[in-house]
Tab-separated table of C-alpha atoms and ligand atoms in Angstrom:
chain	number	residue	atom	x	y	z
A	249	MET	CA	30.390	20.916	85.903
A	250	THR	CA	32.425	19.870	82.880
A	251	LEU	CA	33.016	16.161	82.615
A	252	THR	CA	36.360	14.781	81.502
A	253	PRO	CA	36.285	12.330	78.561
A	254	THR	CA	36.962	9.461	80.972
A	255	GLU	CA	34.135	10.499	83.315
A	256	ARG	CA	31.696	10.294	80.415
A	257	ILE	CA	32.276	6.575	79.881
A	258	TYR	CA	30.280	3.938	81.760
A	259	VAL	CA	31.456	0.464	80.893
A	260	ALA	CA	28.630	-2.116	80.720
A	261	LEU	CA	29.672	-5.238	82.607
A	262	ASP	CA	27.129	-7.623	81.090
A	263	THR	CA	28.133	-10.815	82.820
A	264	PRO	CA	26.687	-12.974	85.609
A	265	ASP	CA	30.242	-13.636	86.807
A	266	THR	CA	31.316	-11.417	89.731
A	267	ALA	CA	34.975	-12.414	89.483
A	268	LYS	CA	35.079	-11.441	85.806
A	269	ALA	CA	33.265	-8.167	86.478
A	270	LEU	CA	35.638	-7.365	89.356
A	271	GLU	CA	38.697	-8.119	87.270
A	272	LEU	CA	37.524	-5.801	84.490
A	273	ALA	CA	36.523	-3.048	86.914
A	274	LYS	CA	39.883	-3.172	88.700
A	275	GLN	CA	41.729	-3.014	85.392
A	276	LEU	CA	39.615	-0.114	84.145
A	277	ILE	CA	39.650	2.108	87.207
A	278	GLY	CA	40.881	5.541	86.141
A	279	HIS	CA	40.214	4.729	82.479
A	280	VAL	CA	36.392	4.870	82.594
A	281	GLY	CA	34.068	6.974	84.707
A	282	GLY	CA	31.983	4.124	86.081
A	283	VAL	CA	30.474	0.688	85.580
A	284	LYS	CA	26.960	-0.252	84.523
A	285	LEU	CA	25.462	-3.317	86.165
A	286	GLY	CA	22.207	-4.605	84.729
A	287	LYS	CA	19.728	-7.384	85.346
A	288	GLU	CA	22.066	-10.125	84.110
A	289	PHE	CA	24.566	-9.269	86.834
A	290	PHE	CA	22.028	-8.380	89.518
A	291	VAL	CA	19.847	-11.478	89.204
A	292	ALA	CA	22.945	-13.670	89.498
A	293	ASN	CA	24.764	-11.770	92.249
A	294	GLY	CA	22.249	-9.545	94.040
A	295	PRO	CA	23.134	-6.600	96.293
A	296	GLU	CA	26.271	-8.418	97.492
A	297	GLY	CA	27.618	-8.397	93.970
A	298	VAL	CA	26.837	-4.703	93.561
A	299	ARG	CA	28.600	-3.926	96.861
A	300	ALA	CA	31.654	-5.892	95.745
A	301	LEU	CA	31.827	-3.856	92.524
A	302	ALA	CA	31.213	-0.570	94.357
A	303	GLU	CA	34.166	-1.359	96.637
A	304	VAL	CA	36.458	-1.127	93.624
A	305	GLY	CA	35.815	2.589	93.932
A	306	MET	CA	34.007	3.503	90.737
A	307	PRO	CA	30.516	4.991	90.348
A	308	VAL	CA	27.905	2.300	89.685
A	309	PHE	CA	24.975	2.793	87.305
A	310	LEU	CA	22.450	0.242	88.604
A	311	ASP	CA	20.457	-0.413	85.443
A	312	LEU	CA	17.444	-2.250	86.840
A	313	LYS	CA	14.769	-0.307	84.897
A	314	PHE	CA	12.083	-0.416	87.607
A	315	HIS	CA	8.515	-0.647	86.267
A	316	ASP	CA	5.680	-1.368	88.701
A	317	ILE	CA	2.990	0.416	90.694
A	318	PRO	CA	4.205	3.694	92.237
A	319	ASN	CA	4.471	2.363	95.800
A	320	THR	CA	6.541	-0.643	94.755
A	321	VAL	CA	8.902	1.402	92.593
A	322	ALA	CA	9.395	3.926	95.404
A	323	GLY	CA	10.209	0.994	97.716
A	324	ALA	CA	12.669	-0.444	95.200
A	325	ILE	CA	14.391	2.941	94.936
A	326	SER	CA	14.638	3.205	98.730
A	327	SER	CA	16.033	-0.333	98.894
A	328	ALA	CA	18.642	0.486	96.244
A	329	LEU	CA	19.938	3.634	97.971
A	330	PRO	CA	22.154	1.851	100.552
A	331	LEU	CA	24.096	0.463	97.576
A	332	SER	CA	25.066	4.086	96.764
A	333	PRO	CA	24.536	3.879	93.004
A	334	SER	CA	25.465	6.920	90.925
A	335	ILE	CA	22.558	6.349	88.513
A	336	LEU	CA	19.192	4.568	88.940
A	337	ASN	CA	16.467	4.196	86.338
A	338	VAL	CA	12.742	3.546	85.939
A	339	HIS	CA	10.502	3.016	82.906
A	340	ALA	CA	8.693	6.232	81.963
A	341	CYS	CA	5.771	3.995	80.868
A	342	GLY	CA	5.117	3.368	84.562
A	343	GLY	CA	3.433	6.773	84.469
A	344	SER	CA	3.851	10.184	86.039
A	345	GLU	CA	2.715	9.207	89.542
A	346	MET	CA	5.247	6.398	89.558
A	347	MET	CA	8.056	8.694	88.415
A	348	ARG	CA	7.114	11.361	90.979
A	349	LYS	CA	7.078	8.794	93.785
A	350	ALA	CA	10.464	7.530	92.671
A	351	ARG	CA	11.747	11.119	92.789
A	352	THR	CA	10.258	11.632	96.261
A	353	ALA	CA	11.819	8.390	97.530
A	354	LEU	CA	15.212	9.831	96.562
A	355	ASP	CA	14.531	13.293	97.897
A	356	GLU	CA	13.484	11.970	101.307
A	357	VAL	CA	17.023	10.755	101.905
A	358	SER	CA	19.739	13.230	102.784
A	359	GLY	CA	23.254	13.114	101.389
A	360	GLU	CA	24.510	12.459	97.917
A	361	LYS	CA	21.795	11.255	95.579
A	362	PRO	CA	22.028	9.159	92.454
A	363	MET	CA	20.877	10.586	89.173
A	364	LEU	CA	17.370	9.299	88.485
A	365	ILE	CA	16.747	8.710	84.803
A	366	ALA	CA	13.989	7.153	82.716
A	367	VAL	CA	13.888	4.585	79.977
A	368	THR	CA	11.479	5.862	77.308
A	369	VAL	CA	10.830	3.385	74.471
A	370	LEU	CA	13.103	0.354	74.395
A	371	THR	CA	15.256	0.569	71.270
A	372	SER	CA	14.188	-2.970	70.418
A	373	LEU	CA	10.709	-1.562	69.649
A	374	GLY	CA	9.919	0.075	66.317
A	375	ASP	CA	6.841	1.918	65.056
A	376	ASP	CA	5.015	-1.355	64.230
A	377	ASP	CA	5.644	-2.777	67.701
A	378	LEU	CA	4.258	0.419	69.252
A	379	HIS	CA	1.131	0.245	67.078
A	380	GLU	CA	0.669	-3.363	68.208
A	381	LEU	CA	0.808	-2.081	71.799
A	382	GLY	CA	-1.828	0.538	71.043
A	383	VAL	CA	0.519	3.520	70.734
A	384	ASP	CA	-0.224	5.573	67.625
A	385	LYS	CA	2.816	7.864	67.759
A	386	THR	CA	6.020	7.028	65.912
A	387	ALA	CA	8.773	5.652	68.125
A	388	GLU	CA	10.674	8.946	67.923
A	389	ASP	CA	7.640	11.040	68.868
A	390	GLN	CA	6.849	8.696	71.737
A	391	VAL	CA	10.462	8.876	72.963
A	392	VAL	CA	10.372	12.683	73.004
A	393	HIS	CA	6.920	12.669	74.631
A	394	LEU	CA	8.053	10.333	77.425
A	395	ALA	CA	11.352	12.194	77.915
A	396	SER	CA	9.409	15.407	78.350
A	397	LEU	CA	7.030	13.703	80.807
A	398	ALA	CA	9.995	12.342	82.765
A	399	LYS	CA	11.442	15.852	82.958
A	400	SER	CA	8.143	17.267	84.211
A	401	CYS	CA	8.149	14.608	86.976
A	402	GLY	CA	11.546	15.812	88.203
A	403	LEU	CA	13.717	13.109	86.687
A	404	ASP	CA	17.265	14.094	85.850
A	405	GLY	CA	17.414	12.623	82.367
A	406	VAL	CA	16.826	9.597	80.173
A	407	VAL	CA	18.633	6.701	78.579
A	408	CYS	CA	18.360	7.159	74.823
A	409	SER	CA	19.731	5.812	71.588
A	410	PRO	CA	22.197	7.925	69.606
A	411	HIS	CA	19.641	9.051	67.015
A	412	GLU	CA	17.300	10.277	69.786
A	413	ILE	CA	19.867	12.659	71.310
A	414	LYS	CA	19.104	15.711	69.171
A	415	PRO	CA	15.278	15.591	69.289
A	416	ILE	CA	15.296	15.075	73.077
A	417	ARG	CA	17.877	17.821	73.628
A	418	ALA	CA	15.774	20.200	71.533
A	419	VAL	CA	12.709	19.647	73.731
A	420	CYS	CA	14.216	18.959	77.171
A	421	GLY	CA	17.007	21.537	77.194
A	422	PRO	CA	20.706	21.561	77.986
A	423	ASP	CA	20.581	20.390	81.616
A	424	PHE	CA	18.604	17.188	81.048
A	425	LYS	CA	21.068	14.301	81.251
A	426	LEU	CA	21.313	11.978	78.262
A	427	VAL	CA	22.881	8.577	78.866
A	428	VAL	CA	23.540	6.863	75.565
A	429	PRO	CA	24.254	3.204	74.684
A	430	GLY	CA	24.600	1.922	71.107
A	431	ILE	CA	28.103	3.377	70.832
A	432	ARG	CA	30.677	1.914	68.466
A	433	PRO	CA	34.107	3.361	67.746
A	434	THR	CA	34.974	2.961	64.046
A	435	TRP	CA	37.544	0.309	64.960
A	436	ALA	CA	35.146	-1.923	66.984
A	437	ALA	CA	32.786	-4.692	65.810
A	438	THR	CA	29.130	-3.676	65.562
A	439	GLY	CA	27.778	-6.868	67.185
A	440	ASP	CA	23.988	-6.941	67.467
A	441	GLN	CA	23.640	-3.144	67.767
A	442	LYS	CA	21.823	-1.657	64.770
A	443	ARG	CA	21.484	2.093	65.263
A	444	ILE	CA	24.946	3.015	66.377
A	445	THR	CA	27.171	6.056	66.423
A	446	THR	CA	30.770	6.783	67.305
A	447	PRO	CA	31.683	8.098	70.775
A	448	ALA	CA	32.722	11.491	69.361
A	449	ASP	CA	29.546	11.915	67.300
A	450	ALA	CA	27.356	11.064	70.306
A	451	ILE	CA	29.110	13.713	72.429
A	452	ARG	CA	28.975	16.255	69.586
A	453	ASP	CA	25.226	15.597	69.262
A	454	GLY	CA	24.727	16.318	72.964
A	455	ALA	CA	25.181	13.092	74.970
A	456	ASP	CA	26.384	13.471	78.571
A	457	TYR	CA	27.372	9.876	79.299
A	458	LEU	CA	28.163	6.964	76.997
A	459	VAL	CA	27.379	3.358	77.926
A	460	ILE	CA	29.930	1.158	76.203
A	461	GLY	CA	30.188	-2.598	76.647
A	462	ARG	CA	31.817	-4.947	74.186
A	463	PRO	CA	34.112	-2.453	72.425
A	464	ILE	CA	35.894	-2.277	75.804
A	465	THR	CA	35.073	-5.538	77.597
A	466	GLY	CA	35.584	-7.681	74.483
A	467	ALA	CA	38.834	-5.998	73.421
A	468	ASP	CA	42.140	-7.855	73.692
A	469	ASP	CA	43.311	-4.947	75.838
A	470	PRO	CA	40.302	-3.308	77.583
A	471	VAL	CA	42.435	-0.524	79.090
A	472	ALA	CA	43.897	0.408	75.700
A	473	ALA	CA	40.366	0.403	74.192
A	474	ALA	CA	39.024	2.678	76.954
A	475	LYS	CA	42.006	5.019	76.567
A	476	ARG	CA	41.543	5.146	72.809
A	477	ILE	CA	37.876	6.118	73.265
A	478	ALA	CA	38.741	8.802	75.846
A	479	ASP	CA	41.410	10.137	73.465
A	480	GLU	CA	38.828	10.366	70.685
A	481	LEU	CA	36.678	12.485	73.027
A	482	GLY	CA	39.513	14.792	74.043
A	483	GLY	CA	38.994	18.367	72.955
A	484	LEU	CA	35.270	18.032	72.251
B	628	C5P	O1	28.175	-4.205	74.382
B	628	C5P	P1	27.365	-2.973	74.073
B	628	C5P	O2	28.213	-1.723	73.939
B	628	C5P	O3	26.440	-3.173	72.918
B	628	C5P	O4	26.487	-2.779	75.401
B	628	C5P	C1	25.546	-1.757	75.525
B	628	C5P	C2	24.863	-1.818	76.864
B	628	C5P	O5	23.812	-0.841	76.867
B	628	C5P	C3	24.234	-3.151	77.208
B	628	C5P	O6	24.282	-3.295	78.633
B	628	C5P	C4	22.813	-2.990	76.749
B	628	C5P	O7	21.914	-3.782	77.458
B	628	C5P	C5	22.571	-1.511	77.070
B	628	C5P	N1	21.496	-0.879	76.297
B	628	C5P	C6	21.488	-0.833	74.921
B	628	C5P	N2	20.452	-0.232	74.271
B	628	C5P	C7	19.466	0.313	74.968
B	628	C5P	C8	19.455	0.284	76.357
B	628	C5P	C9	20.509	-0.333	76.988
B	628	C5P	O8	22.414	-1.326	74.282
B	628	C5P	N3	18.501	0.922	74.339
């Protein structure tokens, strides 16, 4: 299935304020493919908040990055399913049994299923941080290792930074979904993101979905910003 430029964009609504998130989502419907709600939103607003956003009618990536013992993660996945998210995620560092149980928890339910993806190495961690944690691989090698493990456990893809797209694609193949934050159009402020790329370069490198927050949510005209990004992706 070929995605349209708009469908590739998930806008990150990083706010604890439901009214603000709803206003943005309503404005952006038809101009982005979905919304990403993370811990900041969820801890403040809970499942009620997620339901309110889902009612706007856009796919919801529920970015809660589950990481616990296999039974607990499987339970969390089952509890999230009634919210009908389009994407759910777990930390690959929870291990293969945990990822398999998460997969099984999804497969036990009939009907449309969310994509289940893994977080590999948080992009806030570099080689030195990994060594401190007892991991001898470089961050990039560990990312590719964990992406490959996630694939072998039946996960649909991973969240990865722009510079990890090509090495993961090379090892995990064309059907493994890559969801990529750290995106900055040339005309947007970088903010605190360090390893960034443009929307078009990320898609050219092999990203499936782009997670974009402040370049859209912080723009004077969020709809115009989303349209400009989709236009930049047209024809790729
Ligand atoms: O505003 P900005 O475009 O930087 O937002 C990016 C979103 O993607 C935020 O929700 C951020 O938490 C998330 N993210 C990220 N880098 C990662 C994983 C998630 O920026 N490695």
